[in-house]
PDB file of C-alpha atoms in Angstrom:
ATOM      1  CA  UNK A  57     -51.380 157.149-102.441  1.00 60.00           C
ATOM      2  CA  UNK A  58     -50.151 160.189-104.454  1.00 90.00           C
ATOM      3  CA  UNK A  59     -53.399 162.421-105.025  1.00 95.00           C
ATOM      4  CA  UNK A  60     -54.512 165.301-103.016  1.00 96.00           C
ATOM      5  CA  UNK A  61     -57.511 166.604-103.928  1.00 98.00           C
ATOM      6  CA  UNK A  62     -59.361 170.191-102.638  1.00 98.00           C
ATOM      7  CA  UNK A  63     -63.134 170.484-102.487  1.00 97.00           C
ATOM      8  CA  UNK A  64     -63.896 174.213-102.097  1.00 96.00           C
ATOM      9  CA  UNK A  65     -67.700 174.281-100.304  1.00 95.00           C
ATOM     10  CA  UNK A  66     -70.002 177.126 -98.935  1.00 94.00           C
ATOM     11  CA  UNK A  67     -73.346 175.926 -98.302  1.00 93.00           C
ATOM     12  CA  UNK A  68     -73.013 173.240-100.198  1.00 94.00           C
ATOM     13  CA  UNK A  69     -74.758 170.345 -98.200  1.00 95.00           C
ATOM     14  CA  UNK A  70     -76.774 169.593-101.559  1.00 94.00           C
ATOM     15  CA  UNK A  71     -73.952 168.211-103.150  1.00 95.00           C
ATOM     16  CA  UNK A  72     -71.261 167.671-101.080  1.00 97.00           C
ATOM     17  CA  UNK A  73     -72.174 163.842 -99.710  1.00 98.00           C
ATOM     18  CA  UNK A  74     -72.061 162.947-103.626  1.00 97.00           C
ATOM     19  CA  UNK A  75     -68.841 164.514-104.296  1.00 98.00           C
ATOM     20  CA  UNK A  76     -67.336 162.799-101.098  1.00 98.00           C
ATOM     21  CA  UNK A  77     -68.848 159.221-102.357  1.00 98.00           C
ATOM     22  CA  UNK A  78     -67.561 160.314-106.106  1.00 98.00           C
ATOM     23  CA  UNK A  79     -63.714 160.754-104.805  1.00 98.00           C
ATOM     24  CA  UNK A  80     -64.114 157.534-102.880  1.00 97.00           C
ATOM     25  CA  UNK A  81     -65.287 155.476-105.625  1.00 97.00           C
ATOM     26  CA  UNK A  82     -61.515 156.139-107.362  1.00 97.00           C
ATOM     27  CA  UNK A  83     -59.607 154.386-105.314  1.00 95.00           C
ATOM     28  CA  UNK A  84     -56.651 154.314-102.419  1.00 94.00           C
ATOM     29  CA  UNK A  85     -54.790 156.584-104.938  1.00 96.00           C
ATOM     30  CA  UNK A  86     -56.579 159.210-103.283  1.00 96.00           C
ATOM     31  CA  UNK A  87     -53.992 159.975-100.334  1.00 95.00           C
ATOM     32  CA  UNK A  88     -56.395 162.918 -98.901  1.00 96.00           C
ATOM     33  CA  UNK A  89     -59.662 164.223 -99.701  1.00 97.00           C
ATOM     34  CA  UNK A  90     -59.453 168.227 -98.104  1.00 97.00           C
ATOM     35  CA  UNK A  91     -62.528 169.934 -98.021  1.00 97.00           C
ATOM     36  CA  UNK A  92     -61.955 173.921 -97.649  1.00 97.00           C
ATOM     37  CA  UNK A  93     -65.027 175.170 -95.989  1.00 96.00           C
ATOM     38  CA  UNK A  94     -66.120 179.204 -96.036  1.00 94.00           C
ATOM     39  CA  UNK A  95     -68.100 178.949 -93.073  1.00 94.00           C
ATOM     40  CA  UNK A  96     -70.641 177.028 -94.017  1.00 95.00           C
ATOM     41  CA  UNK A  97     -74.343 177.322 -91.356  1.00 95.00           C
ATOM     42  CA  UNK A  98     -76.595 174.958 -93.323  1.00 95.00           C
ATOM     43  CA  UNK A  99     -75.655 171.409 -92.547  1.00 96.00           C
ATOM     44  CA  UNK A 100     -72.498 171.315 -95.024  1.00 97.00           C
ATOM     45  CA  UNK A 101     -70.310 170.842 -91.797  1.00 97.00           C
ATOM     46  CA  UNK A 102     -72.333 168.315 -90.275  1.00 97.00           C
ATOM     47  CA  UNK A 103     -72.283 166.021 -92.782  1.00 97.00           C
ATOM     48  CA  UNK A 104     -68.536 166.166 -93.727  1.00 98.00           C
ATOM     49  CA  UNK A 105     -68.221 165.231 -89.901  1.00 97.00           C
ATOM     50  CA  UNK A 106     -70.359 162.252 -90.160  1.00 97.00           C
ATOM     51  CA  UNK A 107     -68.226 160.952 -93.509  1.00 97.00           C
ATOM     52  CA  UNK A 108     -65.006 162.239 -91.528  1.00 96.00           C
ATOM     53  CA  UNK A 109     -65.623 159.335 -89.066  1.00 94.00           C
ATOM     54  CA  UNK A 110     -66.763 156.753 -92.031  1.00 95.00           C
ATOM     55  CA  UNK A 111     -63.595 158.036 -94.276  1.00 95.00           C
ATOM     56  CA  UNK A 112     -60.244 159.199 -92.266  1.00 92.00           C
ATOM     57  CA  UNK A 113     -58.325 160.046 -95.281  1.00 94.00           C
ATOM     58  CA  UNK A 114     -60.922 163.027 -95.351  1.00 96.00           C
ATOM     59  CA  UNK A 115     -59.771 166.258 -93.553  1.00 96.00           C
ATOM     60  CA  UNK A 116     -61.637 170.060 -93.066  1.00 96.00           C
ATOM     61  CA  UNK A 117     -59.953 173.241 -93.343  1.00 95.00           C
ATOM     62  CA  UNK A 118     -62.702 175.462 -91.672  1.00 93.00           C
ATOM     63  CA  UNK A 119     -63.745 178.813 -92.419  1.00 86.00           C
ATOM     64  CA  UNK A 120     -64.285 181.590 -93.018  1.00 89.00           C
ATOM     65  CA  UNK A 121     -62.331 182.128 -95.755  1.00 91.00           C
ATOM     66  CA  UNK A 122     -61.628 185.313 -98.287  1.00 92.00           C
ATOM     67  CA  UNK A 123     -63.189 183.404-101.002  1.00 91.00           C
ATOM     68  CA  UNK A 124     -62.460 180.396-103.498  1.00 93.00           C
ATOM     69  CA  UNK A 125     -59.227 181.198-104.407  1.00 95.00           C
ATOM     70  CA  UNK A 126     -58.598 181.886-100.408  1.00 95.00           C
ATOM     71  CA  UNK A 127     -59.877 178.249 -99.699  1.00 95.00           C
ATOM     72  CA  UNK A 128     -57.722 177.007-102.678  1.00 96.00           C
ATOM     73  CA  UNK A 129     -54.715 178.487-101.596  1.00 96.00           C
ATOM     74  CA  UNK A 130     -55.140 176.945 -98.198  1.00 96.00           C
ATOM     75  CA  UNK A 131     -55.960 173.957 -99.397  1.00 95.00           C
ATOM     76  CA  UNK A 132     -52.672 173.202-101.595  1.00 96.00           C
ATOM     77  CA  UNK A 133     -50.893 174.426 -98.717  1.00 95.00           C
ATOM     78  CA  UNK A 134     -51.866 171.610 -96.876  1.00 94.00           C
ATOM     79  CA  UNK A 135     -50.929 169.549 -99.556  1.00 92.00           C
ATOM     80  CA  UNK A 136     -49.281 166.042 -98.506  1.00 88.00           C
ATOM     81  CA  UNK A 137     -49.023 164.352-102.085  1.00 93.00           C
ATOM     82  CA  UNK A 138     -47.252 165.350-104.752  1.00 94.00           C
ATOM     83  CA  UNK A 139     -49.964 165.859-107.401  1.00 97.00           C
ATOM     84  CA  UNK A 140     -53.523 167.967-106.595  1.00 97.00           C
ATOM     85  CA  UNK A 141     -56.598 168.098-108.249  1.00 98.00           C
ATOM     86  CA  UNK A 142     -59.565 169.968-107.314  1.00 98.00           C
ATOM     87  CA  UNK A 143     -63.326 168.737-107.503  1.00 98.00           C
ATOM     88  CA  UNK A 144     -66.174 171.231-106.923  1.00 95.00           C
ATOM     89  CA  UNK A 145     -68.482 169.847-104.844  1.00 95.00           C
ATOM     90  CA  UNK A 146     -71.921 169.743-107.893  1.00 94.00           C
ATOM     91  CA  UNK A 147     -69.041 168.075-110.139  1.00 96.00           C
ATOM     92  CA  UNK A 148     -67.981 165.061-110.663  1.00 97.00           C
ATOM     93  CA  UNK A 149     -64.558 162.977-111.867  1.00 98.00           C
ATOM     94  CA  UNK A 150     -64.884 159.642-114.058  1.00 97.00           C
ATOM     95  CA  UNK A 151     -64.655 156.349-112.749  1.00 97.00           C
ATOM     96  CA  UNK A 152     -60.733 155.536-112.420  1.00 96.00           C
ATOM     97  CA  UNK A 153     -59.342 159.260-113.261  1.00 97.00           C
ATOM     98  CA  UNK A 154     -57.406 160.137-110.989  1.00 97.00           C
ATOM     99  CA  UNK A 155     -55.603 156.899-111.026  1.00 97.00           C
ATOM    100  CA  UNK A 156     -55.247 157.238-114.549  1.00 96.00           C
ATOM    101  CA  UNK A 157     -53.706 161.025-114.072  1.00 96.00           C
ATOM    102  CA  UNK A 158     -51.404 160.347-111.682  1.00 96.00           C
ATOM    103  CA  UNK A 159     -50.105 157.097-113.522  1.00 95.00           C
ATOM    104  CA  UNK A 160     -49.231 160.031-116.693  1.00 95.00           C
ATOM    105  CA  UNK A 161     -48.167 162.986-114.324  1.00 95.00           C
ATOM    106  CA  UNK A 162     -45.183 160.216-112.692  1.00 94.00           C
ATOM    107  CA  UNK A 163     -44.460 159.082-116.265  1.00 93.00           C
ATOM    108  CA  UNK A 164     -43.522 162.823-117.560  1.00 90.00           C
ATOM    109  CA  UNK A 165     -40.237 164.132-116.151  1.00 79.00           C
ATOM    110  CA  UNK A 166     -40.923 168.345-115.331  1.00 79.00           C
ATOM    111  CA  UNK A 167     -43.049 169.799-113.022  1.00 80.00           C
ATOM    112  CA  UNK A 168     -46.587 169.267-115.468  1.00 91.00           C
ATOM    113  CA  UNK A 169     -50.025 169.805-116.071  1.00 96.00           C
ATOM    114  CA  UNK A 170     -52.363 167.135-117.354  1.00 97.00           C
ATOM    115  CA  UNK A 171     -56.288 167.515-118.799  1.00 97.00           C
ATOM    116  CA  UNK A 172     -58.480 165.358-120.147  1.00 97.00           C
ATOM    117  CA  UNK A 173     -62.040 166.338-121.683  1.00 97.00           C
ATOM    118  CA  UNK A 174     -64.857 167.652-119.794  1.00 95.00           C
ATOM    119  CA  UNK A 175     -68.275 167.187-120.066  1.00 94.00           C
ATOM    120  CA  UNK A 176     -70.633 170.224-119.903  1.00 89.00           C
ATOM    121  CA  UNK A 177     -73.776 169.314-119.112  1.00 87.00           C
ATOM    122  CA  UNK A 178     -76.748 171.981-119.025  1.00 83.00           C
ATOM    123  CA  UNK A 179     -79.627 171.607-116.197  1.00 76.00           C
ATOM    124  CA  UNK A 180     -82.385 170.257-118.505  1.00 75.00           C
ATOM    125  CA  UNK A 181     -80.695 170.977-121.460  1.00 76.00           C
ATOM    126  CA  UNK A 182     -77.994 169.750-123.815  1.00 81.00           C
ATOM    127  CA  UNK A 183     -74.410 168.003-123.045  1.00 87.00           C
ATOM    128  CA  UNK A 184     -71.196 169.027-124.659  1.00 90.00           C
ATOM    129  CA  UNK A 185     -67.902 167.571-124.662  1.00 93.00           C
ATOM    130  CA  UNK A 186     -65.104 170.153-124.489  1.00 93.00           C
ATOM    131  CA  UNK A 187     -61.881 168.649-126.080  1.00 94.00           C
ATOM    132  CA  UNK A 188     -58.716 171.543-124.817  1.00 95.00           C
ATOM    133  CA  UNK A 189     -56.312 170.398-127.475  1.00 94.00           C
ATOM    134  CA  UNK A 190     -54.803 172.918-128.343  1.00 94.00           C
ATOM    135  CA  UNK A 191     -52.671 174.078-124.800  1.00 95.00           C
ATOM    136  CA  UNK A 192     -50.292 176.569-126.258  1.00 94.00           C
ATOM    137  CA  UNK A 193     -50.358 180.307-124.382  1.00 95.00           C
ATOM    138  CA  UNK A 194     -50.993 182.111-127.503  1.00 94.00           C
ATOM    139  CA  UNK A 195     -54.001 179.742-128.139  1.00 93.00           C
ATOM    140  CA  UNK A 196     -55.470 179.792-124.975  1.00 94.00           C
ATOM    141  CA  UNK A 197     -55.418 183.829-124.705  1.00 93.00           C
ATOM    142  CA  UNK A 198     -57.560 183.542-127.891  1.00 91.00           C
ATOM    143  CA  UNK A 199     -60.288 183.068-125.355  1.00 88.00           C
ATOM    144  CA  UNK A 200     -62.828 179.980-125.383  1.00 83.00           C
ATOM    145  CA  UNK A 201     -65.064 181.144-128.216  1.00 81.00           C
ATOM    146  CA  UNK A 202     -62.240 180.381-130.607  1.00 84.00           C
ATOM    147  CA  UNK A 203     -60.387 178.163-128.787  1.00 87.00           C
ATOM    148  CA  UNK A 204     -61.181 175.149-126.166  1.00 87.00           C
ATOM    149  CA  UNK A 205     -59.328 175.859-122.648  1.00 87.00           C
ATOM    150  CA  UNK A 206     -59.484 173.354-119.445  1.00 90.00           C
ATOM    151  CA  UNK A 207     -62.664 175.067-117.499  1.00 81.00           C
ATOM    152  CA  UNK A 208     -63.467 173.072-114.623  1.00 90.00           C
ATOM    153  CA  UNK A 209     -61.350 171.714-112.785  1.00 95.00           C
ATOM    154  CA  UNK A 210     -63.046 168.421-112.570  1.00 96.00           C
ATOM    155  CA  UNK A 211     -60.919 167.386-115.747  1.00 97.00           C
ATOM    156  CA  UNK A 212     -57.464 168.453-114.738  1.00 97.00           C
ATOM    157  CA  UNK A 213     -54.527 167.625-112.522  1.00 97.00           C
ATOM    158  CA  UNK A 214     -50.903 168.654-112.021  1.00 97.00           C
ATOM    159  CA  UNK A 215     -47.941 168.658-109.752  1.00 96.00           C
ATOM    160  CA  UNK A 216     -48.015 170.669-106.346  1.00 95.00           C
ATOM    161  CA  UNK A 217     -44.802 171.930-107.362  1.00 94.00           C
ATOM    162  CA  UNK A 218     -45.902 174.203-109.597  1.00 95.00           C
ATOM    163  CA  UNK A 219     -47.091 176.186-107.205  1.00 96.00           C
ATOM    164  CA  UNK A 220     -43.541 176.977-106.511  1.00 95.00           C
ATOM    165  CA  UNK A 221     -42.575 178.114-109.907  1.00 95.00           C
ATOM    166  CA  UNK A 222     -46.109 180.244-110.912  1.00 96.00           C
ATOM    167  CA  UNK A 223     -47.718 181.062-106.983  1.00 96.00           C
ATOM    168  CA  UNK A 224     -51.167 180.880-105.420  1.00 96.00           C
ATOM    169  CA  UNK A 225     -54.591 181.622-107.286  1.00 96.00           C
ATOM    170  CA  UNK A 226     -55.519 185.235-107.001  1.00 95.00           C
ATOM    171  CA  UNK A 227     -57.461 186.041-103.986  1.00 95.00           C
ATOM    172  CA  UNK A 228     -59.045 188.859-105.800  1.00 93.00           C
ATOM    173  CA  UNK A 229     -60.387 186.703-108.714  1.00 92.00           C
ATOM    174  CA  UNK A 230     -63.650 185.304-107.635  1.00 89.00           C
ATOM    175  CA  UNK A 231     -64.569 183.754-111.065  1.00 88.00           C
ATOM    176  CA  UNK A 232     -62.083 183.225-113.450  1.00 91.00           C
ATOM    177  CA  UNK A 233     -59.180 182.000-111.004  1.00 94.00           C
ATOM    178  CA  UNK A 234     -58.365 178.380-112.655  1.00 94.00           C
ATOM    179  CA  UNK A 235     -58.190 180.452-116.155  1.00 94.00           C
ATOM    180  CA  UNK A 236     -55.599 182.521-114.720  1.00 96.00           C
ATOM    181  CA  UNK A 237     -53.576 179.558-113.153  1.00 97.00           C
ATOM    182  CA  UNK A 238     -53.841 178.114-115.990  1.00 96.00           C
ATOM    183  CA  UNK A 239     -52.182 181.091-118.122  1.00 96.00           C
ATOM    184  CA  UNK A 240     -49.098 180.985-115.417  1.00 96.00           C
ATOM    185  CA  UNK A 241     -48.704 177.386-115.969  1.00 96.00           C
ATOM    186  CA  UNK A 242     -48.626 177.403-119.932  1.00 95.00           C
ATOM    187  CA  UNK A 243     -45.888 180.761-119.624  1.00 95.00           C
ATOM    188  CA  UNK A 244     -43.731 178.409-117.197  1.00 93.00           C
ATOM    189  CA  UNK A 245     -43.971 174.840-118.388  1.00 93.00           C
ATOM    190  CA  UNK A 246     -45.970 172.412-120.777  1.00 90.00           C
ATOM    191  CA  UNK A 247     -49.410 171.908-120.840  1.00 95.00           C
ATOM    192  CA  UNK A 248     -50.424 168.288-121.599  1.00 96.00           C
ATOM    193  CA  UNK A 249     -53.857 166.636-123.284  1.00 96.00           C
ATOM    194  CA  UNK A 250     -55.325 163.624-122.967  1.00 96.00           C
ATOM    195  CA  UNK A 251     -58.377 162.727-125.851  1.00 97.00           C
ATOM    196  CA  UNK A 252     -60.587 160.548-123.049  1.00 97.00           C
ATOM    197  CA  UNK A 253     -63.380 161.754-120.778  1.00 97.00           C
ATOM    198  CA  UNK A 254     -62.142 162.941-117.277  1.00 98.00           C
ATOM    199  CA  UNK A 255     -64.490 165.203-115.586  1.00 97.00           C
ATOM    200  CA  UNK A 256     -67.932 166.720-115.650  1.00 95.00           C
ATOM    201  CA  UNK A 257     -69.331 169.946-115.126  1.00 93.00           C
ATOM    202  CA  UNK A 258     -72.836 170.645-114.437  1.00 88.00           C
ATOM    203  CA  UNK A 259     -74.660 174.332-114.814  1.00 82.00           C
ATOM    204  CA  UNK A 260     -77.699 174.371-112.386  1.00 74.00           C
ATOM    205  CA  UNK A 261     -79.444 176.851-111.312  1.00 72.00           C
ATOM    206  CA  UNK A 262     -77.727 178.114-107.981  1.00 70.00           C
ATOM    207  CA  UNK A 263     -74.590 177.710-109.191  1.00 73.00           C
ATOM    208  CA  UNK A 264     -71.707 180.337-108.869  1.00 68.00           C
ATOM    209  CA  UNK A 265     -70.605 180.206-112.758  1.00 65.00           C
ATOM    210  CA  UNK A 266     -74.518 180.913-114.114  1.00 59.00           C
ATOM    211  CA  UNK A 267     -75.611 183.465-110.816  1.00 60.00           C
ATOM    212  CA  UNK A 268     -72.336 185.340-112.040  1.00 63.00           C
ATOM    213  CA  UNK A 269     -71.958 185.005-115.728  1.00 69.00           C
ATOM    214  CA  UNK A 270     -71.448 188.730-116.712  1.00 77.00           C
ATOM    215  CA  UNK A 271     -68.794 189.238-114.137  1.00 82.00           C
ATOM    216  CA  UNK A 272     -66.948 185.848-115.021  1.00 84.00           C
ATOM    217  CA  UNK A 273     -66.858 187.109-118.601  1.00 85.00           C
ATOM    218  CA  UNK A 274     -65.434 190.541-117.586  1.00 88.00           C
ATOM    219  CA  UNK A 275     -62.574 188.528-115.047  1.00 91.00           C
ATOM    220  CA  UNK A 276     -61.556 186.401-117.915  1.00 90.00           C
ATOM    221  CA  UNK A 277     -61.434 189.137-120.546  1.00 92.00           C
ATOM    222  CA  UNK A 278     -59.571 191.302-117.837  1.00 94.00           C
ATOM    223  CA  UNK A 279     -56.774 188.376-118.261  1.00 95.00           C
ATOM    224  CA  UNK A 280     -56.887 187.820-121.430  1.00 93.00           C
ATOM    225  CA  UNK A 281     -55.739 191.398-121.808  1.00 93.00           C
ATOM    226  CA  UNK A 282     -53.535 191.659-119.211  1.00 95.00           C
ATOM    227  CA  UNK A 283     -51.689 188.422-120.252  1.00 95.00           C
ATOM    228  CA  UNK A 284     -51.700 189.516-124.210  1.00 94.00           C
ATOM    229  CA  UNK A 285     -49.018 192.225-123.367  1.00 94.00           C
ATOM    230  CA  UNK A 286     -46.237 189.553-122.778  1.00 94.00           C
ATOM    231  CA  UNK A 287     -46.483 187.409-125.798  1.00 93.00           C
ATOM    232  CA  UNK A 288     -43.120 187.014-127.883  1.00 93.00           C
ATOM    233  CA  UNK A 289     -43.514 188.134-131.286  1.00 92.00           C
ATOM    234  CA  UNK A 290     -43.241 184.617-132.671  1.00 93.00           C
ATOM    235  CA  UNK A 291     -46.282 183.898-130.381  1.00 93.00           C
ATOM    236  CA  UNK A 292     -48.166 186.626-131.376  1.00 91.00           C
ATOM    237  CA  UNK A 293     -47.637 185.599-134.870  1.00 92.00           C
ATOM    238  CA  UNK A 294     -48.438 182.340-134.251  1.00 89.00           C
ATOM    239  CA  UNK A 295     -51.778 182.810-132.342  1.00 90.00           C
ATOM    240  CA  UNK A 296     -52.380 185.500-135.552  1.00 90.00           C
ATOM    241  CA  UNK A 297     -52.177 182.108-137.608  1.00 87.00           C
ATOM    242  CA  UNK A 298     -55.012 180.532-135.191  1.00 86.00           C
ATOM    243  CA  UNK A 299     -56.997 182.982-135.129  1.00 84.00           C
ATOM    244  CA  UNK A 300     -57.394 182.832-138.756  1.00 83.00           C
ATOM    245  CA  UNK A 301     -57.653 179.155-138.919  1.00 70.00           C
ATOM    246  CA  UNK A 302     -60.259 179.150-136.603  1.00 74.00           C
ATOM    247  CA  UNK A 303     -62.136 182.140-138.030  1.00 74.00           C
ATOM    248  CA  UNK A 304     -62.166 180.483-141.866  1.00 59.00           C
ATOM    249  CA  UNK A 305     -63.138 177.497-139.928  1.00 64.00           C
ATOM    250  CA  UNK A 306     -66.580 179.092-138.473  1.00 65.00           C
ATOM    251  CA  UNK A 307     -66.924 180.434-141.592  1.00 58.00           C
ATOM    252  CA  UNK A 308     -67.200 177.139-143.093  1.00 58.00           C
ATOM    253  CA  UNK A 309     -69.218 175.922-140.470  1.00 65.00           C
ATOM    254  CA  UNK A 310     -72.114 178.421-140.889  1.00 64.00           C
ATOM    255  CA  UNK A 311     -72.100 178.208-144.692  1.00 61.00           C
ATOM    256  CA  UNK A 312     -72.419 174.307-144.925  1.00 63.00           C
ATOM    257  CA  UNK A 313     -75.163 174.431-142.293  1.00 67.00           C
ATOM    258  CA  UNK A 314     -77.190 177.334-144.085  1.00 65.00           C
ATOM    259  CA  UNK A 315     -76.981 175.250-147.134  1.00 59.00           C
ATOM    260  CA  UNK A 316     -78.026 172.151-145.404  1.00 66.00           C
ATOM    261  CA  UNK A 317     -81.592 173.797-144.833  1.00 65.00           C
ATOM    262  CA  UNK A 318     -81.514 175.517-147.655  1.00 59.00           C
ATOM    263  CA  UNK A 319     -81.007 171.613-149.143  1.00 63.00           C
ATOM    264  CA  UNK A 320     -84.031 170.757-146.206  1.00 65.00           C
ATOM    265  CA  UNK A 321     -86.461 173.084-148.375  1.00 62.00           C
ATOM    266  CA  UNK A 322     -86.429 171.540-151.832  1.00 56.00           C
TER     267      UNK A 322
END
């Protein structure tokens, strides 16, 4: 049992059953299942006390809290396993995951940080498949409409060490925290990918990423910027490079696709 994973919840009792049942279902690598309540009053509680008796592995910090990062921060605190991930209660991991991350996090020899890809999937709409491969600072501080950047949670993992060497998530980020962990992590140590489907994401309505879009935009933008400042030169030439690349490569993108229905009309 090396795994530790944090569910975050505030009145979450639509979801949070399923996400209990989903962490199950991978396995006795799962040392202990935490879930980091904010003070929950509409049956959330209730039901992780009727799993807590079917599943002992599962344990409650209780709230109130300052917030997600607040509950996060508790949460790897408790930490008893050497490796954490974290599972939002309306998400969901892939059969086998975290058996398969921890099996790559023991096999690498520094303190590390491991994604897969993440599905996004879109409340009656379409599903995407994010692929972050490119984990360099300089790359990710392009921002995700040039560049692909671990999300959700649902798709990463890493050691609980590493919250020795880069701190907490900021309590005063409500949005954009795991962006800004993620930043600390790729300054202090190397980011690793893994081409196979991990996690999944879903955007409902009622969910904290689409009730607070404009202000999760203006938190990660707020990083980027603040972040941007201590590039080396060689990185800032580097992510100059990308940038390019990726601009030529919309570019391209839009041109074939205007001439494809141009091509449509003939």
């Amino acid at each position: 049992m090396q795994a530790f994973i944090i569910t975050p919840t505030f009145n979450s009792s639509a979801y949070i059953e399923a996400c209990i049942e989903n962490v199950r279902a991978q396995g006795d690598v799962v040392a202990e299942h935490i879930i980091a309540d904010g003070g929950s009053t509409d049956g959330t509680l209730e039901i992780v006390a009727r799993l807590r008796n079917k599943y002992p592995y599962i344990s409650l910090l209780p709230g109130p809290d300052k917030g997600q990062s607040d509950a996060l921060n508790k949460g790897t605190a408790a930490a008893t396993a050497p490796y954490i991930g974290i599972l939002n209660c309306d998400d969901t991991y892939e059969p086998m995951v975290v058996r398969q991350a921890v099996a790559l996090l023991q096999s690498l020899p520094q303190l590390v940080f491991v994604t897969g890809n993440r599905l996004f999937a879109v409340e009656g709409g379409d599903s995407t498949m994010t692929r972050p491969k490119d984990l360099r600072v300089e790359s990710l501080l392009l921002g995700p409409n040039l560049v692909r950047f671990p999300a959700n949670p649902a798709s990463y993992f890493y050691s609980k060490d590493l919250h020795d060497l880069v701190g907490g998530y900021d309590v005063d980020d409500h949005y954009a925290m795991d962006y800004d962990f993620i930043i600390k992590c790729a300054l202090k140590t190397k980011l690793h990918y893994v081409d196979e489907h991990w996690g999944n994401f879903y955007l409902h309505a009622g969910c904290k990423t689409l009730d607070n879009s404009f202000d999760a935009v203006a938190q990660l933008e707020s990083i980027i910027a603040r972040y941007q400042k201590i590039l080396t030169p060689e990185q800032l030439r580097n992510q100059s490079r990308i940038r390019g690349f990726k601009t030529l490569k919309a570019a391209v993108r839009k041109t074939r696709d205007r001439l494809k229905k141009a091509a449509k009309k003939l």
